[in-house]
CSV table of C-alpha atoms and ligand atoms in Angstrom, one decimal:
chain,number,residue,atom,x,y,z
R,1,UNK,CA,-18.7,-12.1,-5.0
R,2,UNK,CA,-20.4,-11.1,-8.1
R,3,UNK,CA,-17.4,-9.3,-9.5
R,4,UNK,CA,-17.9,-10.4,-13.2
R,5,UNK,CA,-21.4,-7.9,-13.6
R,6,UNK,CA,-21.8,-4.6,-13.7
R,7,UNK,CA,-24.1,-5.2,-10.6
R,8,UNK,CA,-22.7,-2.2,-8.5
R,9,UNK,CA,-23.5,-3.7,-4.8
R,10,UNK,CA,-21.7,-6.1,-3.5
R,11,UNK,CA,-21.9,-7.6,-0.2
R,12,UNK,CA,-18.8,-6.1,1.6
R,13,UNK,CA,-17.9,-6.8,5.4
R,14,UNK,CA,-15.6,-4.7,7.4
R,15,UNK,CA,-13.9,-5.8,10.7
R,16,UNK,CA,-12.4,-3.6,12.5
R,17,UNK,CA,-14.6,-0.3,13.2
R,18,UNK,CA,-11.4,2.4,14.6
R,19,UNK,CA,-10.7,5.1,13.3
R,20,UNK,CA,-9.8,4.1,9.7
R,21,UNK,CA,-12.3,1.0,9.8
R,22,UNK,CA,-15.5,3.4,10.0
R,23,UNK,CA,-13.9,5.8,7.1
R,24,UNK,CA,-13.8,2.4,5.1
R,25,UNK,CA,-17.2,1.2,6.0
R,26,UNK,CA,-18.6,4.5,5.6
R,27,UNK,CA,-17.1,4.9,2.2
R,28,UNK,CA,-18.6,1.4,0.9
R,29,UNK,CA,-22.1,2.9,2.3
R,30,UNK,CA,-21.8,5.9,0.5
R,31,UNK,CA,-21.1,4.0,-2.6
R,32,UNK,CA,-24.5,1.7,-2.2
R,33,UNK,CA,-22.2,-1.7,-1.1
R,34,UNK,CA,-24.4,-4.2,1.1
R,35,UNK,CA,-21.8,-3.8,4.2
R,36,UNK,CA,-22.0,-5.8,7.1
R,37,UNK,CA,-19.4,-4.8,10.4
R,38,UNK,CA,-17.8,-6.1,13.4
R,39,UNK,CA,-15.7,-4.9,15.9
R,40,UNK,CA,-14.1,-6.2,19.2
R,41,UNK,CA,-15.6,-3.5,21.7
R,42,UNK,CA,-19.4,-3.4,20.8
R,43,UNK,CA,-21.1,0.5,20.1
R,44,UNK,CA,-18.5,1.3,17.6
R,45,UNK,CA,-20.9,0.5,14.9
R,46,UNK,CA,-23.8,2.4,15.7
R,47,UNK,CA,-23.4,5.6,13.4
R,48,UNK,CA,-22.9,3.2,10.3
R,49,UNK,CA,-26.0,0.6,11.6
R,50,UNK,CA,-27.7,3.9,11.1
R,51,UNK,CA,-26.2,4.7,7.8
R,52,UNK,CA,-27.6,0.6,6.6
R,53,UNK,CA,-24.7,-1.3,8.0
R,54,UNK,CA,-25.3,-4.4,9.7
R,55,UNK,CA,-23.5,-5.2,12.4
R,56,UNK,CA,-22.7,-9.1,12.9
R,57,UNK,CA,-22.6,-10.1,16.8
R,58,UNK,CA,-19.5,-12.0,16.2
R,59,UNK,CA,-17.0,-12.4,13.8
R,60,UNK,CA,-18.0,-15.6,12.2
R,61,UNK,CA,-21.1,-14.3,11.3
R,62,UNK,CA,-19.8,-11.2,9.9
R,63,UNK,CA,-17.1,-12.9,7.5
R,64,UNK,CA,-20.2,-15.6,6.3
R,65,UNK,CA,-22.1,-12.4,5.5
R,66,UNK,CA,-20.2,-11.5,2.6
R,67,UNK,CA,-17.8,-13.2,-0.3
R,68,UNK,CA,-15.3,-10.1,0.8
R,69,UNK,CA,-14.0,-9.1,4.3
R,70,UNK,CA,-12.2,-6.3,4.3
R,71,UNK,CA,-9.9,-6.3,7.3
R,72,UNK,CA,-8.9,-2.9,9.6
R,73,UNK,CA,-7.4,-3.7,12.4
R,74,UNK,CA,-4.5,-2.0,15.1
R,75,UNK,CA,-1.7,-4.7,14.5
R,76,UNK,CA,-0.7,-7.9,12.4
R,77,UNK,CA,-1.2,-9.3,16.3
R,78,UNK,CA,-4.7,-8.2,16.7
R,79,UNK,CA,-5.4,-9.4,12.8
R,80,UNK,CA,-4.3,-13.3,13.8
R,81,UNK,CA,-6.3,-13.0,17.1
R,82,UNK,CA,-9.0,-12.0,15.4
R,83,UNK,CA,-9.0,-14.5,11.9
R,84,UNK,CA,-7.2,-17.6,13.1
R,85,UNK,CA,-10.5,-19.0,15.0
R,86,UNK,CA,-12.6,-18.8,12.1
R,87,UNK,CA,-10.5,-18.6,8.9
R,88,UNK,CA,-12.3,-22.0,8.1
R,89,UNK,CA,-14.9,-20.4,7.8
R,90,UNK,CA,-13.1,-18.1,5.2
R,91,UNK,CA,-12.5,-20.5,2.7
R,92,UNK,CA,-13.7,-20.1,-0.3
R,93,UNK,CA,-14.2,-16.5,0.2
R,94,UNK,CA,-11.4,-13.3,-0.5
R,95,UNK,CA,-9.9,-11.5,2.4
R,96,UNK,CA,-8.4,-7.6,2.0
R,97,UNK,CA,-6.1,-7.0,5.1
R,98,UNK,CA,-5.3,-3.1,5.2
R,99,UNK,CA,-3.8,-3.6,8.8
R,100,UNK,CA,-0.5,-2.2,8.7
R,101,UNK,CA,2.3,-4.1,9.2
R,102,UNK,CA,5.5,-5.4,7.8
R,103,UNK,CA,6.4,-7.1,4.7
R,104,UNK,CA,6.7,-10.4,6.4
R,105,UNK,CA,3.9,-10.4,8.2
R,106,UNK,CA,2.2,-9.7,5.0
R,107,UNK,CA,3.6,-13.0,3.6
R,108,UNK,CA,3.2,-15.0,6.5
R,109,UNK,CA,-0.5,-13.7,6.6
R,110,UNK,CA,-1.0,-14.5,2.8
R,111,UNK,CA,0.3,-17.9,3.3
R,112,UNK,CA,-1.6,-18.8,6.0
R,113,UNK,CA,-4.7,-17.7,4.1
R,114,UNK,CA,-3.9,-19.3,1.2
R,115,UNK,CA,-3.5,-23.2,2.9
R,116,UNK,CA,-6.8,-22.6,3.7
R,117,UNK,CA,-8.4,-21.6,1.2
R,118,UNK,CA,-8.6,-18.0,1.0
R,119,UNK,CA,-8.0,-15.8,-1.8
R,120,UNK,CA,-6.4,-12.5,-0.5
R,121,UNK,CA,-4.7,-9.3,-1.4
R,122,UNK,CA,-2.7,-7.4,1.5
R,123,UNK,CA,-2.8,-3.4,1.2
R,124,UNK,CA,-1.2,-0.3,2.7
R,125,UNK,CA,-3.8,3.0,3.1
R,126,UNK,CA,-1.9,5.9,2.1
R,127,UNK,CA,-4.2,8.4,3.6
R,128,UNK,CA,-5.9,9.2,6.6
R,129,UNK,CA,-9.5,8.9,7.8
R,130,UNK,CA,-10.8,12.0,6.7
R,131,UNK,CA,-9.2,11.3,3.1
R,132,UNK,CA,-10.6,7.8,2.5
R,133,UNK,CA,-13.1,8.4,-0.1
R,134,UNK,CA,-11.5,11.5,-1.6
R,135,UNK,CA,-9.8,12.5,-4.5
R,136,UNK,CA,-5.6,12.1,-3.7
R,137,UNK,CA,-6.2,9.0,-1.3
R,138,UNK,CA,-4.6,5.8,-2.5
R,139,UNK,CA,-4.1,2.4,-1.3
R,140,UNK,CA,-1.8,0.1,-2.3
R,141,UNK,CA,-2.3,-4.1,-2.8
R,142,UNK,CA,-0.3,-6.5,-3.8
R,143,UNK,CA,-1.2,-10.3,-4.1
R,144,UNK,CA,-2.2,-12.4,-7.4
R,145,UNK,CA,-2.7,-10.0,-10.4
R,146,UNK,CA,-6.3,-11.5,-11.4
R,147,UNK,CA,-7.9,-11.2,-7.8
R,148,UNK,CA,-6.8,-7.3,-7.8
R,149,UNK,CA,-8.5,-7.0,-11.3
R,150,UNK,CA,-11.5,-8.0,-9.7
R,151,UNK,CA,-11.5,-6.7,-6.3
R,152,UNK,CA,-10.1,-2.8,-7.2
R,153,UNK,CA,-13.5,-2.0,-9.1
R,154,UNK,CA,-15.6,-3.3,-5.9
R,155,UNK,CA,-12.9,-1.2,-3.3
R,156,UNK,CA,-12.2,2.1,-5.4
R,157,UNK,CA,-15.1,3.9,-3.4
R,158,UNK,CA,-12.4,3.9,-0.5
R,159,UNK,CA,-9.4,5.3,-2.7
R,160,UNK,CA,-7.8,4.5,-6.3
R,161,UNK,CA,-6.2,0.8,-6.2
R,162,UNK,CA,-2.8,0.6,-7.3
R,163,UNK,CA,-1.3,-3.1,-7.3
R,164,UNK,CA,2.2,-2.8,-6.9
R,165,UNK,CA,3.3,-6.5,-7.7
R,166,UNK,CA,2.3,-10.3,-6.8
R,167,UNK,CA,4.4,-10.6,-3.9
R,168,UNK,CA,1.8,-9.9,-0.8
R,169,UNK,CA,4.5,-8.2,0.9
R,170,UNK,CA,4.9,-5.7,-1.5
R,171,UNK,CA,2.1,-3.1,-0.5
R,172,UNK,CA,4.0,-3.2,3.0
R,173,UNK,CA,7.2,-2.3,1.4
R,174,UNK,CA,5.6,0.0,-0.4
R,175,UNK,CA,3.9,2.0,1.8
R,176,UNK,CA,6.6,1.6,4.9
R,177,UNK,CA,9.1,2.9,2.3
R,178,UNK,CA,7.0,5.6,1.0
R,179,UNK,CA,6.4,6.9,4.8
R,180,UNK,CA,10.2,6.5,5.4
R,181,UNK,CA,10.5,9.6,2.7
R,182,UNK,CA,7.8,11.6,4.3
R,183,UNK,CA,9.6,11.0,8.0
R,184,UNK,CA,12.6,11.7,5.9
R,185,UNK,CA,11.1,15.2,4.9
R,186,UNK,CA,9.2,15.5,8.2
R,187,UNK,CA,12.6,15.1,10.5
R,188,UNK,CA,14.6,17.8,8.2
R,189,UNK,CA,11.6,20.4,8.5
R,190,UNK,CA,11.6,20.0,11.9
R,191,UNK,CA,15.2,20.2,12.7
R,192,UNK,CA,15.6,23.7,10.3
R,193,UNK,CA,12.9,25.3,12.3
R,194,UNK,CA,14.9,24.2,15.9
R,195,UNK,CA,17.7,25.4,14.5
R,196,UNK,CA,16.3,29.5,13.2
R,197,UNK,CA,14.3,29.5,16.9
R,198,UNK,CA,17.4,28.4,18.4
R,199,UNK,CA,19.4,31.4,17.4
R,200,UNK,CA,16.3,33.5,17.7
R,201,UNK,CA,15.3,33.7,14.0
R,202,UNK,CA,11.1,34.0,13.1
R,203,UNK,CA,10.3,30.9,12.3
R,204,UNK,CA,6.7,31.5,10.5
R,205,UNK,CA,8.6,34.1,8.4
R,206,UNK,CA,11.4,31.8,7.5
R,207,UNK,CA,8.7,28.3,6.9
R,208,UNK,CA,7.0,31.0,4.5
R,209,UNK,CA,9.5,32.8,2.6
R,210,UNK,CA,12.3,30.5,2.3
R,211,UNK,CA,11.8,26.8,3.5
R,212,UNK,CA,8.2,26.1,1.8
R,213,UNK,CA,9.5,27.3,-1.7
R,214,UNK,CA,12.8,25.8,-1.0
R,215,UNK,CA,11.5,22.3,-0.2
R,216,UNK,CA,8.9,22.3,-3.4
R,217,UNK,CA,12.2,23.3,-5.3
R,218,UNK,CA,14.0,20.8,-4.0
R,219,UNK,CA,11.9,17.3,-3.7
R,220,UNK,CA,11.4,16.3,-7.0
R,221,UNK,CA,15.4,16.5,-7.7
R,222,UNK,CA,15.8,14.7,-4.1
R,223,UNK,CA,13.1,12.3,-5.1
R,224,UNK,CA,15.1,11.8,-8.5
R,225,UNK,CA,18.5,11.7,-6.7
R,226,UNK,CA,17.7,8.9,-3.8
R,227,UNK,CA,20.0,6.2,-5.6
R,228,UNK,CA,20.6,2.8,-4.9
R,229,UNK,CA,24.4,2.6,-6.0
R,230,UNK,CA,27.0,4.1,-4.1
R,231,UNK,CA,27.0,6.6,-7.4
R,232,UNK,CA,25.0,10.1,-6.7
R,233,UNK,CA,24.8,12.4,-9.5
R,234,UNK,CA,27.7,13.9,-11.2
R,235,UNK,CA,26.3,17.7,-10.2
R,236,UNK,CA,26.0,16.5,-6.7
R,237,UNK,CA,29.8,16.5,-6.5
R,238,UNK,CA,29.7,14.9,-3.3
R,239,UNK,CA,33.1,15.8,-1.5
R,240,UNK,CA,31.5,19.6,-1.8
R,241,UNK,CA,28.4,18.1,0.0
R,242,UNK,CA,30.1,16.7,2.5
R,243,UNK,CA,31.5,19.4,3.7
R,244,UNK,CA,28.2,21.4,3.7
R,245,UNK,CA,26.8,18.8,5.5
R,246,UNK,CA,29.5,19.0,8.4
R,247,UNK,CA,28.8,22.6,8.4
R,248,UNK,CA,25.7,22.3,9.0
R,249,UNK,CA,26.3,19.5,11.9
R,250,UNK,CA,28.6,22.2,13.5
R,251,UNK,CA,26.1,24.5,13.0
R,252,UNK,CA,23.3,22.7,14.7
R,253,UNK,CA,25.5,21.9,17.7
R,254,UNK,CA,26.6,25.7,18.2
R,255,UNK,CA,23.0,26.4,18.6
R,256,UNK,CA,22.3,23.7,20.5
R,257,UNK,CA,19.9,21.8,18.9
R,258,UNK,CA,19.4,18.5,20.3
R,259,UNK,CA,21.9,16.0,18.5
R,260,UNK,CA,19.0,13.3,18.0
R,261,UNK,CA,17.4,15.8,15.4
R,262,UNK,CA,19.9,15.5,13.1
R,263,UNK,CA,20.2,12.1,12.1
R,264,UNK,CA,19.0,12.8,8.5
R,265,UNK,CA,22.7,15.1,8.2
R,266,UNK,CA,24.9,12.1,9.4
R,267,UNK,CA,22.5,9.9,6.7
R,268,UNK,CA,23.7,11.9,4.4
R,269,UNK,CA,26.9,12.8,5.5
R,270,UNK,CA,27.6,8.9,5.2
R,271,UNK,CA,25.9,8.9,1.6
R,272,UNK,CA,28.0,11.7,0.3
R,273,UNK,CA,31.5,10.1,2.1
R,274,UNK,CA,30.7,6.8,0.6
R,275,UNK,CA,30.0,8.8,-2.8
R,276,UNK,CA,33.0,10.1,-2.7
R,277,UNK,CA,35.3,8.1,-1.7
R,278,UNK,CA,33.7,5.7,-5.0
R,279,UNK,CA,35.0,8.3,-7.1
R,280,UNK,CA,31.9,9.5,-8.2
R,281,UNK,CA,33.0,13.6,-7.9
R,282,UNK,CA,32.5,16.0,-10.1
H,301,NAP,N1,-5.6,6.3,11.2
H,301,NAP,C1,-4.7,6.5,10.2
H,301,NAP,O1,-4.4,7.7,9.9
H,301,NAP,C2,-4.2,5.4,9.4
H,301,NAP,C3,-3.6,5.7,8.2
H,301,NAP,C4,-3.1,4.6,7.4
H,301,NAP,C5,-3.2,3.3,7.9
H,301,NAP,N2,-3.8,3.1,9.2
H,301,NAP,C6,-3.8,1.7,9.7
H,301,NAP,O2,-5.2,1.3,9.8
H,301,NAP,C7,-5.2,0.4,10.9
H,301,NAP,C8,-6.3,0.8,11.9
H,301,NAP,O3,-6.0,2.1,12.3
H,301,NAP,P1,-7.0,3.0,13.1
H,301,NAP,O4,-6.6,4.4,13.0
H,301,NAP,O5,-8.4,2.6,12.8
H,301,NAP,O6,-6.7,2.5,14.6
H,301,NAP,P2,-7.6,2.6,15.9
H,301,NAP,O7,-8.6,3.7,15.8
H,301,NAP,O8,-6.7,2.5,17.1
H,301,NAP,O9,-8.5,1.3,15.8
H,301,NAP,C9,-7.9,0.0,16.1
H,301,NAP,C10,-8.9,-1.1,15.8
H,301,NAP,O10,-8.3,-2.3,16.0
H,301,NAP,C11,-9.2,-3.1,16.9
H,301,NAP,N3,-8.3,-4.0,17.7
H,301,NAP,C12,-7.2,-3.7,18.4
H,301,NAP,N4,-6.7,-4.8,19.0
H,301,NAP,C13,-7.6,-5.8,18.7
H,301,NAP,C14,-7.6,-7.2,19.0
H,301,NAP,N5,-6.7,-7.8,19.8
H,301,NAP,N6,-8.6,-7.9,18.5
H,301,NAP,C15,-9.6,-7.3,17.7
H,301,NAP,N7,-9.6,-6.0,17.4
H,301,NAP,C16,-8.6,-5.3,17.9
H,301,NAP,C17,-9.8,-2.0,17.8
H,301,NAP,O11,-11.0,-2.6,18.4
H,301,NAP,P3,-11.6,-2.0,19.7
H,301,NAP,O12,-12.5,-0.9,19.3
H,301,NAP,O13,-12.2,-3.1,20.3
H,301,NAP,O14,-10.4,-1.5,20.6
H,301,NAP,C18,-10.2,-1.0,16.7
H,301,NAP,O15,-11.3,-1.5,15.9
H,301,NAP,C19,-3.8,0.4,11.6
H,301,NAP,O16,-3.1,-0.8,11.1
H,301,NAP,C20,-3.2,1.7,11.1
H,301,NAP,O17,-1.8,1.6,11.0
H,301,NAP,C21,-4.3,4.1,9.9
């Protein structure tokens, strides 16, 4: 890899060519990389052949075309399927898995890589297809310190790099715990606009005029709140939560609303209980 010039094209390969796979190769192209692809089911990579890919007839050949594979598959299954035949042909050679997955898997992967050889980072997208290349698209690695000073110059084309520590699971973590907020956000929106059309309020009105401001008003002290001690804010005052949030459980069941859509009120219903009965009221 000829990561120490100011040479901008490197020779890059990509396997995996779904959804986010092309979006990666495509981004490298469009930054003047020398890419080569692979994927399982051939005819995947015909847009970016015409774009100056190369497509490699088998995965061997594609990881000896270039001193970086990029890796963009479904599943941590489909990414040991797909490397353990040929990772001796790896060595020697760095490997960027952005294959979601868990923390573990990350490790385990890292591990493997590294008895043979193979420098690697691991890395969580945070973004989807359309994004990857654009401004706001980010993707996390983690992994040795000096590898992602060298390899983040070579991959920023697809998103800004941000290295969030040297254990290889941490990207994982990172982005699994990252999503866990947005599902966090996701499931709450969801369940308040249930709840108005349940009891025959406008929804559009009320997602415009009250929740959309109410949500950017809230986040960044929710975001700033989320804890890891059983202590929650003073101003909180958590007994007064928890009754709110009881309200509002009775609230969602006289309308109706499905009790499986308010999990995020018993989470925290049990946070505020716990809270309180720590002593941390106001
Ligand atoms: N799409 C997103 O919005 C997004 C966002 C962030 C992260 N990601 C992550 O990026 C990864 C890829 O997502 P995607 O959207 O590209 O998924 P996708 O469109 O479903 O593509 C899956 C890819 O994995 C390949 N594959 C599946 N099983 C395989 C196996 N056993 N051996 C070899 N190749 C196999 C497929 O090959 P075939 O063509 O042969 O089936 C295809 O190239 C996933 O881990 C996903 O979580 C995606």
């Amino acid at each position: 890899m000829n990561m120490n010039t100011n040479t901008i094209t490197e020779r890059i390969t990509v396997l995996g060519l779904g959804a986010m796979g092309r979006a990666l190769a495509g981004a490298l192209l469009a930054a003047g990389h020398d890419v080569t692809v692979w994927n399982r089911t051939p005819g995947k990579a015909d847009g970016l052949v015409a774009r100056g890919a190369r497509s490699a007839p088998s995965v061997a050949e594609a990881v000896e075309a270039s001193p970086l594979t990029v890796v963009c598959l479904l599943n941590n299954a489909s990414v040991h399927e797909t490397l353990e035949p040929v990772v001796g042909k790896l060595a020697g050679r760095t490997l960027v898995n952005l294959t979601s997955g868990s923390a573990q898997q990350a490790r385990e992967l890292a591990s493997l890589l590294g008895e043979h050889g193979v420098r690697s980072l691991a890395g969580g997208i945070m973004a989807v297809p359309p994004m990857v290349g654009t401004e706001g698209a980010v993707i996390l690695y983690s992994g040795e310190r000096d590898l992602f000073d060298q390899v983040a110059p070579v991959l920023s084309p697809l998103a800004r790099p941000h290295w969030v520590g040297e254990d290889p699971g941490f990207a994982a973590l990172y982005d699994r715990a990252a999503l866990s907020g947005m599902y966090g956000i996701s499931a709450g929106a969801i369940h308040a606009v249930k709840l108005i059309h349940a009891e025959g309020g406008d929804v559009e009105t009320f997602k415009r005029e009250v929740l959309a401001p109410w949500m950017e008003l809230t986040l960044p002290l929710m975001v700033a709140g989320a804890v890891v001690s059983e202590e929650v804010p003073e101003e909180y005052n958590a007994d007064m939560q928890a009754v709110g949030l009881e309200t509002m459980l009775a609230t969602s069941a006289a309308a109706g609303v499905p009790d499986e859509l308010a999990g995020h009120l018993r989470a925290s219903l049990w946070v505020m209980r716990r809270a309180a009965q720590a002593g941390q009221v106001a």
